[in-house]
XYZ file of C-alpha atoms in Angstrom:
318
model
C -81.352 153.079 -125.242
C -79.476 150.968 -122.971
C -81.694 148.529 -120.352
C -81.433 147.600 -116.951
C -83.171 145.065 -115.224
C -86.061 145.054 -112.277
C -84.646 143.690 -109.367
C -84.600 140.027 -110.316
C -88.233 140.153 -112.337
C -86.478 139.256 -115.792
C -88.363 142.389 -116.875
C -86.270 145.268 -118.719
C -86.619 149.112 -118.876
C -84.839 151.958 -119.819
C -82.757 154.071 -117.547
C -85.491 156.616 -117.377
C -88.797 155.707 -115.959
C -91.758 158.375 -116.752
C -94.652 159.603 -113.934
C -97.766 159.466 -115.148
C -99.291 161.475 -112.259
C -99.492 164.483 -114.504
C -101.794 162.300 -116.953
C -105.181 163.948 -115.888
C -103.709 166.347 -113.399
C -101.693 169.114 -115.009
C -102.035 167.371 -118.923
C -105.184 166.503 -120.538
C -105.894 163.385 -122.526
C -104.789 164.775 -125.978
C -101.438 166.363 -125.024
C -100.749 162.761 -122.649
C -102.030 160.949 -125.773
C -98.928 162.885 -127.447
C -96.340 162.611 -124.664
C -97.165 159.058 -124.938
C -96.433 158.276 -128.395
C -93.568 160.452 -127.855
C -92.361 158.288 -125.641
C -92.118 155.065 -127.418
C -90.560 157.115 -129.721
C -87.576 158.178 -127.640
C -87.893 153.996 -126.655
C -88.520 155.608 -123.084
C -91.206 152.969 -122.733
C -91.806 152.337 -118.899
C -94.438 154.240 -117.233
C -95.222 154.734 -113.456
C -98.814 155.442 -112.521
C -101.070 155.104 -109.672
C -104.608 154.386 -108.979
C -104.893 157.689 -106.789
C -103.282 159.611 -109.611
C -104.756 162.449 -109.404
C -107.426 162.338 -106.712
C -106.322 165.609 -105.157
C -107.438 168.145 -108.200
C -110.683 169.339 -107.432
C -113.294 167.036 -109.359
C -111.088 164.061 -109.747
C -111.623 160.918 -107.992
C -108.289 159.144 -108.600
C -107.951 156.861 -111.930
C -107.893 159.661 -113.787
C -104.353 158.660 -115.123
C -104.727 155.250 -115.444
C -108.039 155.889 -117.496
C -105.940 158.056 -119.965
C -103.381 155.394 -120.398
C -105.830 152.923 -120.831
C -107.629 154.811 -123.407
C -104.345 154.896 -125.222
C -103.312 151.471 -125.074
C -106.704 150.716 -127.199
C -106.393 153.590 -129.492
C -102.810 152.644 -130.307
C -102.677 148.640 -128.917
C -99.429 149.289 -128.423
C -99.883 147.255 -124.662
C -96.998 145.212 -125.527
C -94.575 148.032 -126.348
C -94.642 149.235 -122.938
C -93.877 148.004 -119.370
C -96.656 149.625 -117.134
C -96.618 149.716 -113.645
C -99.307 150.888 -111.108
C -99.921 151.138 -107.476
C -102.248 150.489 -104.717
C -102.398 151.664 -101.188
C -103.548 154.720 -100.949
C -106.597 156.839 -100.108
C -109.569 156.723 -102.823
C -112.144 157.264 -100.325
C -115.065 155.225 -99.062
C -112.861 153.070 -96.582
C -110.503 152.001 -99.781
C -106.956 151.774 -98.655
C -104.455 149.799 -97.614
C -103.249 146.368 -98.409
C -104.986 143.854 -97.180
C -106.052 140.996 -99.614
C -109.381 141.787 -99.832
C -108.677 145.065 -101.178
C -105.678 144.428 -103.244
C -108.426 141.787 -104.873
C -110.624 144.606 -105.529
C -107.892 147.377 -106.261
C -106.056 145.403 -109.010
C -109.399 144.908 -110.917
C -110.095 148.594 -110.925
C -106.715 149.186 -112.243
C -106.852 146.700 -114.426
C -110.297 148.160 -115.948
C -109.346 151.353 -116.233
C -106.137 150.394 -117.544
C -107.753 148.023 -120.350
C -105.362 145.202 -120.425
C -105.553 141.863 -118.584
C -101.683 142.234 -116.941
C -100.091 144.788 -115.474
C -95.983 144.539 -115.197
C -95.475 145.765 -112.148
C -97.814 145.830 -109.460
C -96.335 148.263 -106.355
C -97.458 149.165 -102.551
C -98.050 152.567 -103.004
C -97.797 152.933 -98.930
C -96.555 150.378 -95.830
C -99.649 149.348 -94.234
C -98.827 148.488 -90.994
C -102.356 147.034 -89.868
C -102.045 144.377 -92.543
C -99.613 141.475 -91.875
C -96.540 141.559 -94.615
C -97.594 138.128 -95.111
C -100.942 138.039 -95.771
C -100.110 141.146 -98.520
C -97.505 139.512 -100.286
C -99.627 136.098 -100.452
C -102.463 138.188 -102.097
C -99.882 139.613 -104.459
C -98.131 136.219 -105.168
C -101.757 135.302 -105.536
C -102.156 137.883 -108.749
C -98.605 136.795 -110.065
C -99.967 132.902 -110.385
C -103.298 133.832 -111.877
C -100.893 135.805 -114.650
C -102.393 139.732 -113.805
C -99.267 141.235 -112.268
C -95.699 140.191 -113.522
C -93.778 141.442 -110.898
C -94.421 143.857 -107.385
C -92.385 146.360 -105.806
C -92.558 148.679 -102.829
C -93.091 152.415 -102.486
C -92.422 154.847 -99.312
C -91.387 152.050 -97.410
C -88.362 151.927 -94.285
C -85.076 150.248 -94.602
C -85.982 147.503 -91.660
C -89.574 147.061 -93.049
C -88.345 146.767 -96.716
C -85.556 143.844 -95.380
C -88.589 142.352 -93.215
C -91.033 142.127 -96.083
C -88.227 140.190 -97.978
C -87.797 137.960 -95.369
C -91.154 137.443 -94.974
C -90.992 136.119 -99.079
C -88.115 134.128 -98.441
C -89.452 132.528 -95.523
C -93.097 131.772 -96.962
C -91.953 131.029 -100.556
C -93.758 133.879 -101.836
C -93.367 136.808 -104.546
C -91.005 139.504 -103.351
C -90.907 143.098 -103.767
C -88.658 142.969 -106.967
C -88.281 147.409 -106.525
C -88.393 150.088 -104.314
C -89.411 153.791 -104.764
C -87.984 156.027 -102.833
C -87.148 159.534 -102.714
C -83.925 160.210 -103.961
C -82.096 163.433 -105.954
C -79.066 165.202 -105.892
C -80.926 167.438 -103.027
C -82.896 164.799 -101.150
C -79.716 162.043 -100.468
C -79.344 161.553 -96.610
C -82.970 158.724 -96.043
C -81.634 156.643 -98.853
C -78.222 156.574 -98.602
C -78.188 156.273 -94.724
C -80.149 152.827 -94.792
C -82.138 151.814 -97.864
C -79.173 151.860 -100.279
C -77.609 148.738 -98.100
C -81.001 147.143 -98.190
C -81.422 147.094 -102.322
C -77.789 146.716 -102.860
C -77.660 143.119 -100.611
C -81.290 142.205 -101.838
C -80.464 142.478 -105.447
C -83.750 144.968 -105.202
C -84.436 147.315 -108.358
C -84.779 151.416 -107.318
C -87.346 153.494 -109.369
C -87.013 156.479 -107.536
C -89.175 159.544 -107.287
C -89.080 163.083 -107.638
C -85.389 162.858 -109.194
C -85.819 166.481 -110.746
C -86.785 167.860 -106.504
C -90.156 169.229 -108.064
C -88.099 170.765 -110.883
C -85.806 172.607 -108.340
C -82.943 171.016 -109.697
C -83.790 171.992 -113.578
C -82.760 175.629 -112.219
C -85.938 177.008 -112.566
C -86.043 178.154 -109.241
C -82.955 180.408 -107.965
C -84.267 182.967 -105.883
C -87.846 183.657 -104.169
C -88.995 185.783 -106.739
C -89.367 182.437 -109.031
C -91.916 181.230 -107.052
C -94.241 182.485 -109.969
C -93.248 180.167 -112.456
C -95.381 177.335 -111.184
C -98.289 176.301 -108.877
C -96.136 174.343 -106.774
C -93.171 177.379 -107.043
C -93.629 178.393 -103.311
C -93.098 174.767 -101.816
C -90.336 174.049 -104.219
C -88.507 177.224 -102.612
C -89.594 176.832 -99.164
C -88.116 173.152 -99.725
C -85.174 173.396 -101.646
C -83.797 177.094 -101.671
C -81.461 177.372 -98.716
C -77.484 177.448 -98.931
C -77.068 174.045 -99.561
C -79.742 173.763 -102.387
C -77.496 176.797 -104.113
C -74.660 175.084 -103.567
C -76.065 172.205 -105.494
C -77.602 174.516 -108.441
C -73.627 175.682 -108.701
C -72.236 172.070 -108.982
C -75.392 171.610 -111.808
C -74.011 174.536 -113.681
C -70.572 173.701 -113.679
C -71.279 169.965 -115.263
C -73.846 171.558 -117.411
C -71.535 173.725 -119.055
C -68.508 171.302 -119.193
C -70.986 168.936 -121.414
C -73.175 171.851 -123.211
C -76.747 170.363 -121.443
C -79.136 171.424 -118.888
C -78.977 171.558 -115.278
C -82.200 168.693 -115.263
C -80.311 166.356 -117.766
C -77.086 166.082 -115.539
C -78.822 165.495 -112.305
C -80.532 162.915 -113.507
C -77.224 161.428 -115.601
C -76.052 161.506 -111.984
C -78.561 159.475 -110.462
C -78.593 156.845 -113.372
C -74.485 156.723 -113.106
C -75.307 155.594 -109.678
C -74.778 151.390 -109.439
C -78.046 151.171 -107.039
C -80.395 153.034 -109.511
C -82.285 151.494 -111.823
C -84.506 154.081 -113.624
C -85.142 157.371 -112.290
C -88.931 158.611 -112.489
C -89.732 161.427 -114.060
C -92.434 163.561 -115.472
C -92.766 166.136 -118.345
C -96.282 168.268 -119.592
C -94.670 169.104 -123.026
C -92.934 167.435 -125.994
C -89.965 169.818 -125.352
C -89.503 169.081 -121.804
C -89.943 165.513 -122.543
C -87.498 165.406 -125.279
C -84.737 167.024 -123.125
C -85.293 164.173 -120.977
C -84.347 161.680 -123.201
C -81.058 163.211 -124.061
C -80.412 162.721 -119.954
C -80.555 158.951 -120.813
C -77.429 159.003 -123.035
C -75.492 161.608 -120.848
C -72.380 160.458 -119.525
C -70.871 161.996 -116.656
C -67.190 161.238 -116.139
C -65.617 160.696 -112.417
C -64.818 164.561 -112.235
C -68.184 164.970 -112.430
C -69.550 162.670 -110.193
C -67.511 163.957 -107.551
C -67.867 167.446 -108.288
C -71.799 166.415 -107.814
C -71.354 164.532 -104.756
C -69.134 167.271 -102.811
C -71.863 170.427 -104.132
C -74.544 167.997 -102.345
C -72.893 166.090 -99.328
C -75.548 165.352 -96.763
C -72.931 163.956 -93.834
C-alpha cells in the first residue's frame, strides 16, 4: 500500500482513509471490532472519527464511535498501528460547541477518554466557528501539539478565503497550522472544490481527506432509478440528490471504466479521486467485510489518462 503524506505533518497514510461514523450508528461494536482488524489487515490503517459520531440515532449521545475504537485499541493495543484522527466542533448538546479554547480544552479530553490513548494524530475542526477568533483556536490547538496530545490539526467544512485566512493567521502568529482539509468532493459533487479550495491546498502544501467520495453510495451504482430508493435508509435522499441527467451520465462513464478494468463502479470513482495530484486519501466507510474488502482493491486501481478523461467529461461541472 503506497503512502502519502499529511499536508506537511511528517505523518503518513494510505490512499484510502476509512469513516468511522458508522462505528455505533449503522455497525455495532462486534462487527466494527471486525472491520477494524480487517483493516490493518488490508494496511488501510487511518481512521476518521468524530466526537458527535453518531449523536443523531435515537439514544445516542455522540462518542459512540470513538468509544468503540477506543475499546479496540485496548483489546488489541494495536494504538500504534494506526493513525487516528478525530474532530471537534460540533453540537453535543448542553452549550458544547464550537472552538473556542476553553472548549477545545475540554473536548480533546473527552476524546481522548473515550478514545483510551494519551495522543491523538490528527486533531480536526469539525465546523468554522466564526464567533471564535482563528487565533485564539489555533493557539489552543498549538497549545495541545506542545503538551504532545494532538500530532497534527486539520480543517473540516471550511471556505476557500477562511481556510487561506486561518493559515495566515499560523504564519503570522508562529502557530500550528491546519496541516488538512475535508471537504466534499466525488466524481458527482466537483464544482465547491474545484472552483476555489483546490487553489488553496495546492499553494498551501495542505493535505485533502475528503468526504463522502462514494456520494452516499450513489456512485457504487446502487441507485439507478427511483424504484432503488428501497435499498437503504438514506435511498430517498441519495436519489433526490444525485439521480438527475447528469448523475446518469456519470453512472455511464463508471460503467464504461468499470468494465475496461473488470471492477466496480465504487472502486473506479474512488481510483479517480486518489489519481487526482490534490488528494490525499479519500474517506470512506463500509458496514461489512465484503464491502470493505472491495475497497481496498480501489487503493491499487490504476486508471490510465483515457480514463481520467473519460471520467472528467461524464462529470464536467463548468
Amino acid at each position: 500500500m503506497s503512502k502519502r503524506e499529511l499536508g506537511r505533518s511528517g505523518i503518513q497514510v494510505p490512499v484510502l482513509t476509512f469513516g468511522g461514523n458508522v462505528f455505533g450508528w449503522t455497525v455495532d461494536q462486534s462487527a466494527s471490532f471486525s472491520l477494524l482488524d480487517a483493516l490493518l489487515d488490508n494496511n488501510l490503517n487511518f481512521i476518521d472519527t468524530a466526537d458527535v459520531y453518531s449523536r443523531w440515532v435515537d439514544g445516542n449521545q455522540g462518542g459512540e464511535s470513538e468509544t468503540i475504537i477506543g475499546n479496540w485499541l485496548k483489546k488489541t493495543g494495536k494504538r500504534d498501528q494506526i493513525v487516528l484522527a478525530t474532530k471537534v466542533g460540533k453540537p453535543m448538546g448542553e452549550g458544547k460547541v464550537g472552538l473556542s479554547p476553553r472548549y477545545i480544552k475540554e473536548a480533546v479530553e473527552a476524546s481522548l477518554k473515550r478514545l483510551q490513548t494519551d495522543y491523538i494524530d490528527l486533531y480536526q475542526s469539525h465546523d468554522d466557528d466564526a464567533d471564535t477568533p482563528l487565533a485564539e483556536s489555533l493557539a489552543a490547538f498549538d497549545a495541545l501539539i506542545k503538551e504532545g496530545k494532538v500530532r497534527a490539526i486539520g480543517a473540516s467544512n471550511y471556505s476557500a478565503p477562511r481556510l487561506a485566512e486561518a493559515l495566515k493567521v499560523s504564519k503570522d502568529n508562529g502557530l500550528a497550522r491546519y496541516e488538512t482539509l475535508q471537504p466534499l468532493y466525488n466524481l458527482y459533487d466537483r464544482k465547491v472544490y474545484e472552483e476555489a479550495l483546490e487553489k488553496v491546498v495546492t499553494e498551501n502544501g495542505v493535505g485533502v481527506i475528503n468526504f463522502y467520495g462514494l456520494a452516499s453510495g450513489f456512485l457504487t451504482g446502487k441507485y439507478r432509478t427511483k424504484a432503488d430508493a428501497s435499498k437503504s435508509k438514506r435511498g430517498e435522499s441519495v436519489i433526490e440528490r444525485y439521480l438527475d441527467d447528469r448523475g446518469l451520465k456519470v453512472l455511464k462513464g463508471l460503467d464504461q471504466v468499470a468494465e475496461k478494468h473488470g471492477v466496480q463502479p465504487g472502486q473506479v470513482a474512488l481510483a479517480w479521486q486518489i489519481a487526482r495530484p490534490s488528494i490525499t486519501s479519500p474517506i470512506v466507510s463500509a458496514t461489512s467485510l465484503q464491502q470493505l474488502n472491495e475497497l481496498a482493491q480501489a487503493a491499487t486501481l490504476r486508471l490510465d489518462d483515457v480514463d481520467i478523461q473519460t471520467l472528467n467529461d461524464a462529470s464536467a461541472w463548468k
